[in-house]
Short mmCIF file of C-alpha atoms and ligand atoms in Angstrom, two decimals:
data_model
loop_
_atom_site.label_atom_id
_atom_site.label_comp_id
_atom_site.label_asym_id
_atom_site.label_seq_id
_atom_site.Cartn_x
_atom_site.Cartn_y
_atom_site.Cartn_z
CA UNK A 1 104.55 -74.70 -13.85
CA UNK A 2 106.91 -72.00 -12.64
CA UNK A 3 107.18 -71.98 -8.87
CA UNK A 4 110.50 -70.12 -8.72
CA UNK A 5 109.00 -67.05 -7.08
CA UNK A 6 107.09 -69.00 -4.48
CA UNK A 7 108.15 -69.34 -0.92
CA UNK A 8 105.92 -71.92 0.71
CA UNK A 9 105.36 -72.06 4.45
CA UNK A 10 104.68 -75.31 6.30
CA UNK A 11 102.72 -73.97 9.26
CA UNK A 12 102.90 -77.22 11.23
CA UNK A 13 105.69 -79.82 11.06
CA UNK A 14 107.20 -81.89 13.90
CA UNK A 15 110.68 -81.85 12.43
CA UNK A 16 112.16 -82.26 15.93
CA UNK A 17 110.76 -85.81 16.29
CA UNK A 18 113.49 -88.47 16.51
CA UNK A 19 112.10 -90.18 13.39
CA UNK A 20 113.81 -87.32 11.50
CA UNK A 21 117.16 -87.55 13.31
CA UNK A 22 118.86 -89.46 10.48
CA UNK A 23 117.47 -87.50 7.52
CA UNK A 24 116.56 -84.06 8.91
CA UNK A 25 119.39 -82.18 7.16
CA UNK A 26 118.63 -83.85 3.83
CA UNK A 27 114.93 -83.01 4.18
CA UNK A 28 115.66 -79.37 5.01
CA UNK A 29 117.95 -79.15 1.98
CA UNK A 30 115.31 -80.74 -0.27
CA UNK A 31 112.72 -78.28 1.07
CA UNK A 32 114.96 -75.32 0.21
CA UNK A 33 115.34 -76.64 -3.33
CA UNK A 34 111.55 -77.08 -3.58
CA UNK A 35 110.90 -73.44 -2.55
CA UNK A 36 109.64 -74.41 0.88
CA UNK A 37 111.38 -71.64 2.77
CA UNK A 38 109.75 -71.63 6.19
CA UNK A 39 108.75 -74.42 8.58
CA UNK A 40 107.02 -73.93 11.93
CA UNK A 41 108.08 -76.59 14.44
CA UNK A 42 105.56 -76.89 17.31
CA UNK A 43 106.37 -78.51 20.62
CA UNK A 44 104.30 -81.23 22.25
CA UNK A 45 106.10 -81.80 25.62
CA UNK A 46 108.47 -79.75 27.75
CA UNK A 47 111.31 -82.25 27.27
CA UNK A 48 111.33 -81.43 23.51
CA UNK A 49 111.44 -77.65 23.78
CA UNK A 50 115.22 -77.28 24.04
CA UNK A 51 115.76 -79.49 20.99
CA UNK A 52 113.28 -77.41 18.98
CA UNK A 53 114.97 -74.18 20.02
CA UNK A 54 118.42 -75.41 19.12
CA UNK A 55 117.23 -76.74 15.72
CA UNK A 56 115.62 -73.37 14.99
CA UNK A 57 118.76 -71.59 16.14
CA UNK A 58 120.86 -73.65 13.70
CA UNK A 59 118.64 -73.04 10.69
CA UNK A 60 116.85 -69.79 9.96
CA UNK A 61 114.10 -71.44 7.92
CA UNK A 62 112.79 -73.15 11.08
CA UNK A 63 110.61 -71.24 13.56
CA UNK A 64 109.77 -72.54 17.02
CA UNK A 65 106.45 -72.83 18.79
CA UNK A 66 106.35 -74.20 22.35
CA UNK A 67 103.42 -75.93 23.96
CA UNK A 68 101.96 -78.89 25.84
CA UNK A 69 99.89 -81.17 23.56
CA UNK A 70 96.63 -82.69 24.88
CA UNK A 71 97.56 -86.21 23.71
CA UNK A 72 100.61 -86.27 26.02
CA UNK A 73 98.75 -85.07 29.09
CA UNK A 74 100.35 -87.68 31.37
CA UNK A 75 103.80 -86.26 30.65
CA UNK A 76 102.97 -82.68 31.63
CA UNK A 77 103.58 -81.06 35.00
CA UNK A 78 102.09 -77.86 36.36
CA UNK A 79 105.65 -76.49 36.61
CA UNK A 80 105.95 -76.81 32.78
CA UNK A 81 103.52 -73.88 32.55
CA UNK A 82 105.92 -71.69 34.59
CA UNK A 83 108.72 -72.70 32.30
CA UNK A 84 106.62 -71.83 29.26
CA UNK A 85 105.97 -68.40 30.75
CA UNK A 86 109.70 -67.92 31.28
CA UNK A 87 110.44 -68.82 27.66
CA UNK A 88 107.80 -66.35 26.49
CA UNK A 89 109.30 -63.62 28.66
CA UNK A 90 112.86 -64.21 27.49
CA UNK A 91 112.02 -64.80 23.82
CA UNK A 92 109.79 -61.80 23.46
CA UNK A 93 112.76 -59.61 24.36
CA UNK A 94 114.60 -58.45 21.24
CA UNK A 95 117.71 -60.58 21.18
CA UNK A 96 119.46 -61.66 18.01
CA UNK A 97 120.82 -64.85 19.62
CA UNK A 98 117.32 -66.21 20.27
CA UNK A 99 114.89 -67.24 17.53
CA UNK A 100 111.58 -65.45 17.92
CA UNK A 101 108.79 -67.61 19.27
CA UNK A 102 106.27 -67.95 16.42
CA UNK A 103 103.39 -69.20 18.58
CA UNK A 104 102.25 -71.14 21.60
CA UNK A 105 101.53 -74.66 20.40
CA UNK A 106 100.68 -77.33 19.93
CA UNK A 107 97.92 -77.03 22.51
CA UNK A 108 94.26 -78.01 22.52
CA UNK A 109 91.64 -80.59 23.37
CA UNK A 110 91.42 -84.14 22.05
CA UNK A 111 88.17 -85.93 22.92
CA UNK A 112 88.85 -88.72 20.43
CA UNK A 113 91.34 -90.34 22.81
CA UNK A 114 89.27 -91.78 25.62
CA UNK A 115 91.92 -92.49 28.22
CA UNK A 116 92.81 -88.92 29.18
CA UNK A 117 90.94 -86.75 31.63
CA UNK A 118 89.03 -83.96 29.88
CA UNK A 119 89.26 -81.73 32.92
CA UNK A 120 93.06 -81.96 32.99
CA UNK A 121 93.20 -81.30 29.25
CA UNK A 122 90.99 -78.27 29.80
CA UNK A 123 93.25 -77.00 32.58
CA UNK A 124 96.44 -77.11 30.47
CA UNK A 125 94.62 -75.69 27.46
CA UNK A 126 93.16 -72.69 29.26
CA UNK A 127 96.41 -71.98 31.16
CA UNK A 128 98.33 -71.94 27.87
CA UNK A 129 95.71 -69.75 26.21
CA UNK A 130 96.21 -67.31 29.09
CA UNK A 131 99.99 -67.32 28.58
CA UNK A 132 99.51 -66.71 24.84
CA UNK A 133 97.17 -63.86 25.58
CA UNK A 134 99.55 -62.34 28.13
CA UNK A 135 102.46 -62.34 25.65
CA UNK A 136 100.25 -61.57 22.63
CA UNK A 137 101.36 -64.72 20.84
CA UNK A 138 99.26 -66.68 18.33
CA UNK A 139 98.22 -70.25 19.20
CA UNK A 140 98.46 -73.51 17.22
CA UNK A 141 95.42 -75.53 18.25
CA UNK A 142 94.87 -79.27 18.05
CA UNK A 143 91.11 -79.97 18.19
CA UNK A 144 89.67 -83.45 17.65
CA UNK A 145 86.00 -84.13 18.44
CA UNK A 146 86.21 -81.01 20.61
CA UNK A 147 85.50 -78.00 18.37
CA UNK A 148 82.51 -76.70 20.35
CA UNK A 149 84.53 -76.88 23.56
CA UNK A 150 87.52 -75.14 21.94
CA UNK A 151 85.23 -72.40 20.65
CA UNK A 152 83.90 -71.93 24.21
CA UNK A 153 87.45 -71.34 25.44
CA UNK A 154 88.12 -68.85 22.64
CA UNK A 155 84.93 -66.94 23.44
CA UNK A 156 86.35 -66.32 26.92
CA UNK A 157 89.46 -64.68 25.48
CA UNK A 158 88.60 -62.66 22.42
CA UNK A 159 92.12 -61.28 21.91
CA UNK A 160 93.46 -64.71 20.87
CA UNK A 161 94.37 -65.51 17.26
CA UNK A 162 95.92 -68.54 15.66
CA UNK A 163 95.53 -71.66 13.56
CA UNK A 164 93.16 -74.59 14.03
CA UNK A 165 95.63 -77.15 12.81
CA UNK A 166 94.48 -80.11 10.63
CA UNK A 167 90.97 -78.72 10.54
CA UNK A 168 88.32 -81.44 10.84
CA UNK A 169 85.17 -79.63 11.97
CA UNK A 170 81.94 -78.60 10.30
CA UNK A 171 81.15 -75.57 8.14
CA UNK A 172 79.37 -73.89 11.07
CA UNK A 173 82.29 -74.46 13.42
CA UNK A 174 84.66 -73.13 10.73
CA UNK A 175 82.57 -69.93 10.55
CA UNK A 176 82.87 -69.55 14.33
CA UNK A 177 86.65 -69.79 14.13
CA UNK A 178 86.85 -67.38 11.21
CA UNK A 179 84.67 -64.88 13.05
CA UNK A 180 87.31 -64.91 15.81
CA UNK A 181 90.15 -64.24 13.36
CA UNK A 182 91.48 -67.81 13.26
CA UNK A 183 92.82 -69.65 10.22
CA UNK A 184 92.28 -73.33 9.38
CA UNK A 185 95.08 -75.75 8.60
CA UNK A 186 94.82 -77.61 5.27
CA UNK A 187 96.94 -80.76 5.11
CA UNK A 188 97.11 -84.45 4.23
CA UNK A 189 93.65 -85.41 5.53
CA UNK A 190 92.05 -83.34 2.73
CA UNK A 191 93.79 -85.36 0.00
CA UNK A 192 91.76 -88.56 0.58
CA UNK A 193 88.67 -88.96 -1.64
CA UNK A 194 86.68 -90.41 1.27
CA UNK A 195 87.06 -87.12 3.17
CA UNK A 196 84.12 -85.75 1.18
CA UNK A 197 82.78 -83.34 3.81
CA UNK A 198 86.17 -81.88 4.52
CA UNK A 199 87.02 -81.52 0.83
CA UNK A 200 83.72 -79.80 0.10
CA UNK A 201 84.50 -77.26 2.81
CA UNK A 202 87.51 -75.82 0.99
CA UNK A 203 85.60 -73.88 -1.67
CA UNK A 204 82.75 -72.96 0.70
CA UNK A 205 85.06 -70.76 2.77
CA UNK A 206 86.98 -67.67 1.62
CA UNK A 207 90.59 -68.06 0.55
CA UNK A 208 91.82 -66.12 3.58
CA UNK A 209 90.47 -68.90 5.85
CA UNK A 210 93.27 -71.30 4.97
CA UNK A 211 96.92 -72.02 5.66
CA UNK A 212 99.01 -74.96 4.42
CA UNK A 213 100.61 -77.58 6.67
CA UNK A 214 101.98 -81.11 6.54
CA UNK A 215 101.90 -82.20 10.23
CA UNK A 216 104.87 -84.43 9.29
CA UNK A 217 105.72 -87.13 10.26
CA UNK A 218 101.96 -87.85 10.60
CA UNK A 219 99.03 -87.26 8.22
CA UNK A 220 100.75 -88.29 4.98
CA UNK A 221 98.93 -87.17 1.85
CA UNK A 222 97.27 -89.80 -0.36
CA UNK A 223 100.26 -89.91 -2.72
CA UNK A 224 102.49 -91.04 0.19
CA UNK A 225 99.95 -93.13 2.08
CA UNK A 226 101.61 -95.46 4.59
CA UNK A 227 104.94 -93.61 4.43
CA UNK A 228 106.48 -91.16 6.86
CA UNK A 229 105.17 -87.72 6.00
CA UNK A 230 107.64 -84.97 5.11
CA UNK A 231 107.53 -81.17 4.66
CA UNK A 232 108.81 -81.87 1.13
CA UNK A 233 105.25 -82.88 0.22
CA UNK A 234 103.90 -79.39 0.89
CA UNK A 235 103.83 -78.51 -2.80
CA UNK A 236 101.60 -81.53 -3.48
CA UNK A 237 99.29 -80.41 -0.69
CA UNK A 238 99.19 -76.94 -2.23
CA UNK A 239 98.24 -78.42 -5.60
CA UNK A 240 95.40 -80.38 -4.01
CA UNK A 241 94.20 -77.20 -2.33
CA UNK A 242 93.98 -75.40 -5.67
CA UNK A 243 92.08 -78.31 -7.23
CA UNK A 244 89.52 -78.20 -4.42
CA UNK A 245 89.32 -74.43 -4.12
CA UNK A 246 89.07 -73.53 -7.78
CA UNK A 247 91.26 -75.23 -10.34
CA UNK A 248 90.61 -72.43 -12.84
CA UNK A 249 92.58 -70.00 -10.69
CA UNK A 250 96.29 -69.41 -11.12
CA UNK A 251 98.36 -71.72 -8.91
CA UNK A 252 100.96 -69.09 -7.95
CA UNK A 253 98.26 -66.56 -7.10
CA UNK A 254 96.56 -69.00 -4.71
CA UNK A 255 99.78 -70.13 -3.08
CA UNK A 256 100.90 -66.54 -2.52
CA UNK A 257 97.58 -65.81 -0.86
CA UNK A 258 97.99 -68.83 1.44
CA UNK A 259 101.49 -67.67 2.28
CA UNK A 260 100.14 -64.22 3.09
CA UNK A 261 97.50 -65.79 5.36
CA UNK A 262 100.22 -67.60 7.31
CA UNK A 263 102.29 -64.44 7.67
CA UNK A 264 99.23 -62.50 8.80
CA UNK A 265 98.42 -64.98 11.56
CA UNK A 266 102.05 -65.57 12.62
CA UNK A 267 103.46 -62.03 12.67
CA UNK A 268 106.95 -63.07 13.78
CA UNK A 269 107.48 -64.47 10.27
CA UNK A 270 106.69 -61.18 8.66
CA UNK A 271 110.00 -59.40 8.82
CA UNK A 272 112.10 -62.39 8.08
CA UNK A 273 110.62 -63.85 4.89
CA UNK A 274 112.64 -63.11 1.82
ZN1 ZN B 301 100.98 -81.70 15.34
#
């Protein structure tokens, strides 16, 4: 299989997490050699944003997203939202010293975790959607057991676009997202045979619904079950996508389409991909 011409994009990878501190450079190098040329690094808490920005500044294959994740709600402060606005204002200005902000994320609603207040989650989510809308930035959304609620938020702001990362909803909910111009993240969860509903969804939706992601260090694919996940496994995830979508189709053709989908939804990547 010739993948020389491919340039894969990992649309969601927490490469800033300290679990990568000892092997981050080696992983980035291995990704380059495996034709994984672009990695989006989303933020989960304000304290991580500066690290993400400096990593992205050091390496032009990394693109930053900044956001306040619903699973870390107890670490967020209302003042973090002002800081996010300031980053958006300064990073939307054309300035070669600053990496362009690819998106606002990772933001969303997680109703699987019981211990956090849904109202507070909703507050941070809708405030960050407003910031994204104000600066015309795409959003990277984390939605677990909350798709109907997320869709309600999106209906209130029809100019928003983005990715529903690690998609786990139904066919009907997927159609709602697609109607609003969103893409769905395909990653490790789809590689497990027991995920029958999710796997069946892949070929029921059009190819332009999907983008590839690893969500490393979490959500390892079946072939690396129990290990730390890595963006290096993106090619394996791509292969699984083709198997589920239509294994008779040309691998390179499918992967190029998925790459195009990611560029379409994250326009800051557009001018920079080789
Ligand atoms: Zn994530």
